[in-house]
Coordinates of C-alpha atoms in Angstrom, one line a residue:
M542 CA 36.6 50.1 22.9
D543 CA 33.6 48.3 24.5
S544 CA 32.8 45.1 22.5
Y545 CA 29.2 44.9 23.9
P546 CA 27.8 48.5 23.7
L547 CA 24.2 47.3 23.1
S548 CA 24.2 45.0 26.2
Q549 CA 25.6 47.8 28.4
S550 CA 23.2 50.4 27.1
L551 CA 20.3 48.1 27.7
L552 CA 21.6 47.3 31.2
S553 CA 22.0 50.9 32.1
A554 CA 18.5 51.6 30.7
I555 CA 16.8 49.1 33.0
E556 CA 18.7 49.6 36.2
P557 CA 15.9 50.2 38.6
A558 CA 15.8 51.3 42.2
N559 CA 14.7 47.8 43.1
P560 CA 17.0 45.3 41.3
G561 CA 15.1 42.3 42.8
L562 CA 11.9 43.3 41.0
A563 CA 13.8 43.6 37.8
Y564 CA 15.2 40.1 38.2
T565 CA 11.7 38.7 38.9
G566 CA 10.2 40.5 35.9
L567 CA 12.8 39.3 33.5
T568 CA 12.7 35.8 34.8
V569 CA 8.9 35.7 34.4
A570 CA 9.1 37.1 30.9
L571 CA 11.8 34.6 30.0
I572 CA 9.6 31.7 31.2
A573 CA 6.6 33.1 29.3
L574 CA 8.7 33.2 26.1
I575 CA 9.9 29.6 26.6
L576 CA 6.2 28.6 27.0
L577 CA 5.3 30.4 23.8
S578 CA 8.2 28.7 22.0
S579 CA 6.8 25.4 23.3
F580 CA 3.4 26.3 21.9
F581 CA 4.6 27.3 18.5
G582 CA 6.7 24.1 18.3
A583 CA 3.7 22.0 19.2
V584 CA 1.6 23.8 16.6
E585 CA 4.1 23.1 13.9
T586 CA 4.2 19.4 14.7
A587 CA 0.5 18.9 15.4
Y588 CA -0.7 20.6 12.2
T589 CA 1.9 18.7 10.2
S590 CA 1.0 15.3 11.4
V591 CA -2.8 15.6 12.1
S592 CA -5.1 13.1 10.3
R593 CA -7.6 14.9 8.1
I594 CA -9.7 11.7 8.1
R595 CA -10.0 11.7 11.9
L596 CA -10.9 15.4 11.9
K597 CA -13.5 14.8 9.1
N598 CA -15.0 12.1 11.4
M599 CA -15.1 14.6 14.3
E600 CA -16.8 17.1 12.0
N601 CA -19.4 14.6 11.0
N602 CA -20.0 13.9 14.7
G603 CA -20.7 17.6 15.3
S604 CA -17.3 19.1 16.3
K605 CA -17.3 22.8 15.1
R606 CA -13.6 23.2 16.0
A607 CA -12.7 20.2 13.8
K608 CA -14.4 22.0 11.0
K609 CA -12.4 25.1 11.6
V610 CA -9.1 23.2 11.8
L611 CA -9.9 21.6 8.5
K612 CA -10.5 25.0 7.1
Q613 CA -7.1 26.2 8.4
L614 CA -5.4 23.1 6.8
E615 CA -6.8 24.2 3.4
N616 CA -4.1 26.9 3.7
F617 CA -1.5 24.9 5.5
D618 CA 1.5 27.0 4.3
R619 CA 0.0 30.0 6.1
V620 CA -0.4 28.1 9.4
L621 CA 3.1 26.8 9.1
N622 CA 4.6 30.2 8.3
T623 CA 2.7 31.6 11.3
A624 CA 4.2 29.0 13.6
L625 CA 7.7 29.5 12.3
I626 CA 7.5 33.3 12.5
G627 CA 6.1 33.1 16.1
N628 CA 8.7 30.6 17.1
N629 CA 11.6 32.7 15.8
L630 CA 10.3 35.9 17.3
V631 CA 9.9 34.5 20.9
N632 CA 13.3 32.6 20.7
I633 CA 15.2 35.8 19.6
T634 CA 13.4 37.8 22.3
A635 CA 14.2 35.2 24.9
A636 CA 17.9 35.2 24.0
T637 CA 17.9 39.0 24.3
L638 CA 16.2 39.0 27.7
A639 CA 18.5 36.2 28.9
G640 CA 21.5 38.3 27.9
I641 CA 20.2 41.2 29.9
L642 CA 19.3 39.1 32.9
F643 CA 22.6 37.4 33.2
A644 CA 24.5 40.6 32.6
M645 CA 22.8 42.1 35.7
F646 CA 24.6 39.7 38.1
I647 CA 27.6 38.5 36.1
L648 CA 30.1 41.4 35.8
N649 CA 32.1 39.8 33.0
E650 CA 30.1 40.6 29.9
A651 CA 31.7 37.8 27.8
A652 CA 31.0 35.3 30.5
S653 CA 27.4 36.5 30.8
A654 CA 26.8 36.2 27.1
I655 CA 28.1 32.6 27.0
V656 CA 26.0 31.6 30.1
A657 CA 22.9 33.3 28.6
T658 CA 23.4 31.5 25.2
A659 CA 23.9 28.1 26.9
V660 CA 20.9 28.4 29.2
V661 CA 18.5 29.7 26.5
T662 CA 19.6 27.1 24.0
L663 CA 19.1 24.3 26.5
A664 CA 15.8 25.6 27.6
V665 CA 14.5 26.1 24.1
L666 CA 15.8 22.7 23.0
I667 CA 14.2 20.8 25.8
F668 CA 11.1 22.8 26.8
G669 CA 10.4 24.6 23.5
D670 CA 11.2 21.8 21.0
I671 CA 11.7 18.2 22.2
I672 CA 9.0 17.9 24.8
P673 CA 6.1 19.8 23.2
K674 CA 6.7 18.3 19.7
S675 CA 6.8 14.8 21.2
M676 CA 3.5 15.4 23.0
A677 CA 1.9 17.0 20.0
K678 CA 3.0 14.0 17.8
E679 CA 1.3 11.6 20.2
N680 CA -2.1 13.2 19.9
P681 CA -2.1 15.8 17.1
E682 CA -5.9 15.9 16.7
K683 CA -6.5 16.8 20.4
F684 CA -3.8 19.6 20.3
T685 CA -5.1 21.1 17.0
L686 CA -8.6 21.4 18.5
F687 CA -7.1 23.1 21.6
A688 CA -4.9 25.5 19.7
Q689 CA -7.3 26.4 16.9
P690 CA -8.6 29.7 18.3
A691 CA -5.1 30.9 19.1
V692 CA -3.7 29.8 15.7
G693 CA -6.6 31.6 14.0
A694 CA -5.8 34.9 15.8
L695 CA -2.1 34.6 15.2
T696 CA -2.6 33.9 11.4
I697 CA -4.5 37.2 11.3
L698 CA -1.8 39.0 13.4
F699 CA 1.0 37.8 11.3
W700 CA -0.8 38.1 8.0
P701 CA 1.4 40.8 6.4
L702 CA 4.5 38.6 7.0
T703 CA 2.9 35.3 5.9
A704 CA 1.5 37.0 2.8
L705 CA 5.0 38.3 1.9
F706 CA 6.5 34.8 2.3
S707 CA 3.8 33.3 0.2
L708 CA 4.4 35.8 -2.5
W709 CA 8.1 35.1 -2.4
R710 CA 7.5 31.4 -2.6
K711 CA 5.2 31.8 -5.7
I712 CA 7.9 33.9 -7.4
Y713 CA 10.9 31.7 -6.8
K714 CA 9.1 28.3 -6.6
P715 CA 6.8 27.7 -9.6
K716 CA 3.6 25.9 -8.7
T717 CA 3.7 22.2 -9.5
A718 CA 1.0 19.6 -9.3
A719 CA 1.0 17.5 -6.2
A720 CA 2.8 14.2 -6.6
A721 CA 0.4 11.2 -6.8
V722 CA 0.7 8.5 -4.2
K723 CA 2.0 5.4 -5.8
G724 CA 0.5 1.9 -5.2
D725 CA 3.5 0.7 -3.3
E726 CA 3.3 3.8 -1.0
L727 CA -0.4 3.1 -0.4
I728 CA 0.4 -0.5 0.5
T729 CA 3.1 0.7 3.0
I730 CA 0.6 3.0 4.6
V731 CA -1.9 0.1 4.9
E732 CA 0.8 -2.1 6.5
E733 CA 1.7 0.6 9.0
A734 CA -2.0 1.0 9.9
E735 CA -2.2 -2.8 10.4
E736 CA 0.9 -2.8 12.6
E737 CA -0.5 0.1 14.7
G738 CA -3.8 -1.8 15.2
E739 CA -5.9 0.7 13.3
I740 CA -7.2 -2.0 10.9
D741 CA -7.1 -5.8 11.3
S742 CA -5.4 -8.3 9.0
H743 CA -8.5 -9.1 7.0
E744 CA -9.2 -5.4 6.3
S745 CA -5.5 -4.9 5.4
Q746 CA -5.6 -7.8 2.9
L747 CA -8.8 -6.5 1.3
I748 CA -7.3 -3.0 0.8
R749 CA -4.1 -4.3 -0.6
S750 CA -6.0 -6.6 -3.0
A751 CA -8.0 -3.6 -4.2
I752 CA -4.8 -1.5 -4.7
E753 CA -3.2 -4.3 -6.7
F754 CA -6.4 -5.3 -8.6
D755 CA -5.6 -3.3 -11.7
D756 CA -2.1 -4.8 -12.0
V757 CA -3.2 -8.4 -12.4
E758 CA -3.7 -9.8 -15.9
L759 CA -6.1 -12.6 -16.9
Y760 CA -3.1 -14.9 -17.6
D761 CA -2.3 -14.8 -13.9
I762 CA -5.6 -16.1 -12.7
M763 CA -7.1 -18.1 -15.6
T764 CA -7.6 -21.9 -15.6
P765 CA -5.0 -23.1 -18.1
R766 CA -6.1 -24.9 -21.2
V767 CA -4.7 -28.2 -20.1
N768 CA -6.9 -28.0 -16.9
M769 CA -10.0 -26.9 -18.7
V770 CA -13.1 -29.2 -18.7
A771 CA -14.9 -28.8 -22.0
V772 CA -17.3 -30.9 -24.2
E773 CA -17.3 -31.3 -27.9
D774 CA -20.4 -30.3 -29.9
T775 CA -20.6 -33.9 -31.1
D776 CA -20.5 -35.5 -27.7
S777 CA -23.4 -37.7 -26.6
I778 CA -26.0 -36.5 -24.1
D779 CA -24.7 -39.1 -21.6
H780 CA -21.2 -37.9 -21.9
I781 CA -22.2 -34.3 -21.3
A782 CA -24.4 -35.2 -18.3
G783 CA -21.4 -37.2 -16.9
A784 CA -19.1 -34.2 -17.3
F785 CA -21.6 -32.0 -15.4
A786 CA -22.0 -34.6 -12.6
E787 CA -18.3 -35.3 -12.3
T788 CA -17.2 -31.7 -12.1
D789 CA -20.2 -30.0 -10.4
F790 CA -19.5 -27.1 -12.7
S791 CA -22.6 -25.0 -13.7
R792 CA -21.1 -24.1 -17.1
L793 CA -18.9 -25.9 -19.6
P794 CA -17.2 -24.6 -22.8
V795 CA -18.3 -26.3 -26.0
Y796 CA -15.7 -26.8 -28.8
H797 CA -15.7 -28.0 -32.4
E798 CA -13.0 -30.6 -33.1
T799 CA -10.3 -28.7 -31.0
T800 CA -10.4 -26.5 -27.9
D801 CA -8.9 -23.7 -30.1
V802 CA -12.4 -23.4 -31.6
I803 CA -14.8 -22.7 -28.7
V804 CA -18.3 -22.3 -30.2
G805 CA -20.2 -21.5 -27.0
I806 CA -20.9 -22.0 -23.3
L807 CA -23.4 -24.7 -22.1
H808 CA -25.3 -24.0 -18.9
E809 CA -26.2 -26.9 -16.8
K810 CA -29.8 -25.7 -16.2
D811 CA -30.3 -25.1 -19.9
F812 CA -28.9 -28.6 -20.7
Y813 CA -31.3 -30.4 -18.3
A814 CA -34.2 -28.2 -19.3
A815 CA -33.6 -29.4 -22.9
L816 CA -33.5 -33.0 -21.7
R817 CA -36.9 -32.6 -20.0
E818 CA -38.2 -31.2 -23.3
D819 CA -36.5 -34.1 -25.2
K820 CA -34.2 -31.8 -27.2
K821 CA -31.1 -33.5 -28.2
D822 CA -29.1 -30.8 -30.0
I823 CA -27.0 -28.9 -27.5
L824 CA -26.0 -26.3 -30.1
K825 CA -29.5 -24.9 -29.9
V826 CA -29.5 -24.4 -26.1
M827 CA -25.9 -23.2 -25.5
K828 CA -25.1 -19.5 -25.1
D829 CA -22.6 -17.5 -27.0
G830 CA -19.2 -17.1 -25.4
I831 CA -16.9 -14.1 -25.3
C832 CA -13.1 -14.1 -25.8
L833 CA -10.7 -12.0 -23.9
S834 CA -7.0 -11.4 -24.4
R835 CA -4.7 -13.1 -21.9
N836 CA -2.9 -9.7 -21.3
M837 CA -6.2 -7.9 -20.4
K838 CA -6.3 -6.5 -16.8
I839 CA -8.8 -8.2 -14.6
S840 CA -10.4 -4.9 -13.8
A841 CA -11.2 -4.4 -17.5
A842 CA -12.3 -8.0 -17.8
L843 CA -14.7 -7.6 -14.9
R844 CA -16.4 -4.6 -16.6
T845 CA -16.6 -6.5 -19.8
L846 CA -18.2 -9.5 -18.2
Q847 CA -20.7 -7.3 -16.3
K848 CA -21.6 -5.4 -19.5
A849 CA -22.1 -8.7 -21.4
K850 CA -23.9 -10.3 -18.5
K851 CA -21.6 -13.3 -18.7
H852 CA -20.0 -15.4 -15.9
M853 CA -17.4 -17.1 -18.0
A854 CA -15.0 -16.0 -20.8
I855 CA -12.5 -17.8 -23.0
V856 CA -8.9 -16.5 -22.7
V857 CA -7.0 -16.4 -26.0
D858 CA -3.4 -15.8 -26.9
E859 CA -2.1 -13.4 -29.6
F860 CA -2.7 -16.0 -32.3
G861 CA -6.3 -16.5 -31.4
G862 CA -5.7 -19.9 -29.8
T863 CA -7.3 -20.9 -26.5
S864 CA -5.0 -20.2 -23.5
G865 CA -7.6 -21.1 -20.8
L866 CA -10.8 -19.8 -19.3
V867 CA -11.7 -17.3 -16.6
T868 CA -14.9 -16.9 -14.5
L869 CA -16.4 -14.0 -12.7
E870 CA -15.7 -15.9 -9.5
D871 CA -12.0 -16.1 -10.4
I872 CA -11.8 -12.3 -10.7
L873 CA -13.8 -11.6 -7.5
E874 CA -11.5 -14.0 -5.6
E875 CA -8.6 -11.7 -6.3
L876 CA -10.4 -9.1 -4.1
V877 CA -12.0 -11.2 -1.4
G878 CA -10.0 -14.4 -1.4
E879 CA -11.1 -17.9 -2.1
I880 CA -14.9 -18.4 -2.4
Y881 CA -16.1 -21.9 -1.6
D882 CA -19.5 -23.5 -1.8
E883 CA -20.9 -26.8 -0.5
H884 CA -19.7 -28.6 -3.7
D885 CA -16.1 -27.5 -3.6
D886 CA -13.4 -29.9 -2.7
E887 CA -10.9 -29.2 0.1
E888 CA -8.4 -26.6 -0.9
E889 CA -5.4 -28.0 -2.7
V890 CA -2.2 -27.5 -0.9
L891 CA -0.1 -25.6 -3.5
L892 CA 3.0 -25.3 -1.4
K893 CA 4.1 -27.5 1.5
K894 CA 7.1 -26.8 3.6
L895 CA 9.0 -29.9 4.7
D896 CA 11.7 -28.1 6.6
E897 CA 13.5 -24.8 6.6
H898 CA 15.1 -25.4 3.2
T899 CA 12.8 -27.9 1.5
F900 CA 9.4 -27.4 -0.2
V901 CA 7.0 -29.5 -2.2
V902 CA 5.2 -27.3 -4.7
S903 CA 2.3 -28.0 -7.0
G904 CA 2.8 -27.4 -10.7
S905 CA -0.3 -25.2 -10.8
S906 CA 1.1 -22.9 -8.0
S907 CA 1.9 -19.3 -8.9
L908 CA 5.6 -18.8 -9.6
E909 CA 5.5 -15.4 -8.0
D910 CA 3.9 -16.8 -4.9
M911 CA 6.5 -19.5 -4.6
F912 CA 9.4 -17.1 -4.8
E913 CA 7.6 -14.8 -2.2
E914 CA 7.0 -17.7 0.2
M915 CA 10.7 -18.6 0.0
D916 CA 11.7 -14.9 0.6
L917 CA 13.5 -14.8 -2.7
D918 CA 13.9 -11.5 -4.5
I919 CA 13.7 -12.7 -8.1
R920 CA 13.5 -9.7 -10.5
E921 CA 13.8 -11.8 -13.7
E922 CA 10.7 -11.9 -15.8
F923 CA 9.4 -15.3 -17.0
E924 CA 6.9 -16.2 -19.8
S925 CA 5.2 -18.7 -17.5
A926 CA 3.0 -17.7 -14.5
T927 CA 2.9 -21.2 -12.9
V928 CA 5.6 -23.3 -11.4
G929 CA 4.9 -26.2 -13.8
G930 CA 5.1 -23.8 -16.8
W931 CA 8.4 -22.4 -15.5
V932 CA 9.9 -25.8 -15.1
T933 CA 8.9 -26.8 -18.6
E934 CA 10.3 -23.5 -19.9
E935 CA 13.6 -24.0 -18.1
L936 CA 14.0 -27.6 -19.4
Q937 CA 12.5 -26.6 -22.8
R938 CA 10.3 -29.7 -22.8
I939 CA 7.8 -31.5 -20.6
P940 CA 10.1 -33.4 -18.2
L941 CA 10.0 -36.9 -16.7
V942 CA 9.8 -37.7 -13.0
G943 CA 13.2 -37.4 -11.5
E944 CA 14.6 -34.8 -13.9
S945 CA 16.2 -31.8 -12.2
F946 CA 17.9 -28.5 -12.7
S947 CA 19.4 -25.6 -10.7
Y948 CA 18.3 -22.0 -10.7
Q949 CA 20.4 -19.5 -8.7
N950 CA 20.4 -21.1 -5.1
L951 CA 17.5 -23.5 -5.9
D952 CA 17.6 -27.2 -6.7
I953 CA 14.4 -28.2 -8.4
V954 CA 13.4 -31.9 -8.9
V955 CA 10.3 -33.1 -10.7
T956 CA 8.5 -35.5 -8.4
K957 CA 5.2 -35.9 -10.3
A958 CA 4.5 -35.4 -14.0
S959 CA 2.1 -36.4 -16.7
P960 CA 2.7 -36.6 -20.5
R961 CA 1.1 -33.1 -20.7
K962 CA 2.4 -31.1 -17.7
V963 CA 4.4 -30.9 -14.5
V964 CA 2.2 -31.9 -11.5
E965 CA 4.6 -31.4 -8.6
V966 CA 8.2 -30.5 -7.9
K967 CA 10.5 -30.5 -4.9
V968 CA 12.5 -27.3 -4.3
V969 CA 15.6 -27.2 -2.1
I970 CA 17.1 -23.9 -1.1
K971 CA 20.9 -24.1 -1.0
E972 CA 22.7 -22.0 1.6
V973 CA 24.8 -19.3 0.0
E974 CA 28.4 -19.8 1.0
E975 CA 29.9 -16.7 2.6
E976 CA 32.8 -15.2 0.7
A977 CA 36.1 -15.8 2.4
E978 CA 37.3 -12.7 4.2
E979 CA 40.1 -10.8 2.6
E980 CA 43.4 -11.4 4.2

């Protein structure tokens, strides 16, 4: 019994008086089908990877085709199904024609089937898949604009089939809400855009700061209580004037007996205006202050300060005690970086690298920033946000100069300290010894 009745019946059906013309016709048809396969493969890749933002910019610049492509992308599944249906149709037809073509000059039908399969597979893989998809990936916007009219016509032509597939998908795959893009994923997108040169480093940092803005708490950016400059409500006029002159601050907190009891905020301009009018009682010219929780997100704190029309707030702990203070400038610096004016001192060097394994770190430096600078993946959570607070936490007291301890592969030595806080430490990273190979 003949194992290839279909091939022989097709062969007998197309045997013409002029075999050469048949060979030419089949070859041309086969090449055309490979080109169509190339087109459908490129459409699939281009419409999948095209940037809607770039198309939107083109539309705003007057491109009508960009507008039509965006309209097609609103029903992306239909476009994708059209490309897949077209690709499968032309590939199956190409395989059939190749089988007929090779059967015409290879007498052994099994051999002709093997040769036809190998040739079509190779041609479709190279010319219908790898090359067109690579080219479409390089410039998807340009290709989608070129292919838009043909894709529009094909989606209408294949509408019955695409509608059937869409119905099948709705029945067997319940509709779910689109997954939200997480902050970490957005940061990765921004980093990739920076690496590809689409945005510069400053723009990248600004976007990342905006993404991370809602994750930062006041405790992370506040000026700690021990570093606060405040005046008491019983201080002399000369003492207060000296505090303003020494610090160049435009506002100072005013406390009663202890800094846990902040009674208001004294503005420099109000203070000197009162002096010119010979007013001695600062309690009458100071402004009411506001208190914010140390765990409040800085985005919420910003809105609170804006609503209250304040530039400074006192940060309190869960017991109502003063943890520190925060200014509007501190919050804005989380977005745009350090803001300096003509009165600011040179930026303090918070972390100085002596060699590959040795660092000198300021006690006021961020603990998280120190670990990040040293390329250490520390997942443990600490109560303290600063290096000085962390050292005090680890030693369970305010240490003396020369005291040390070890944490994981770090050796920490206190190099400067005051009776109230750790001022500076030296950190040495120990090389982790490799485990001995098993015998």
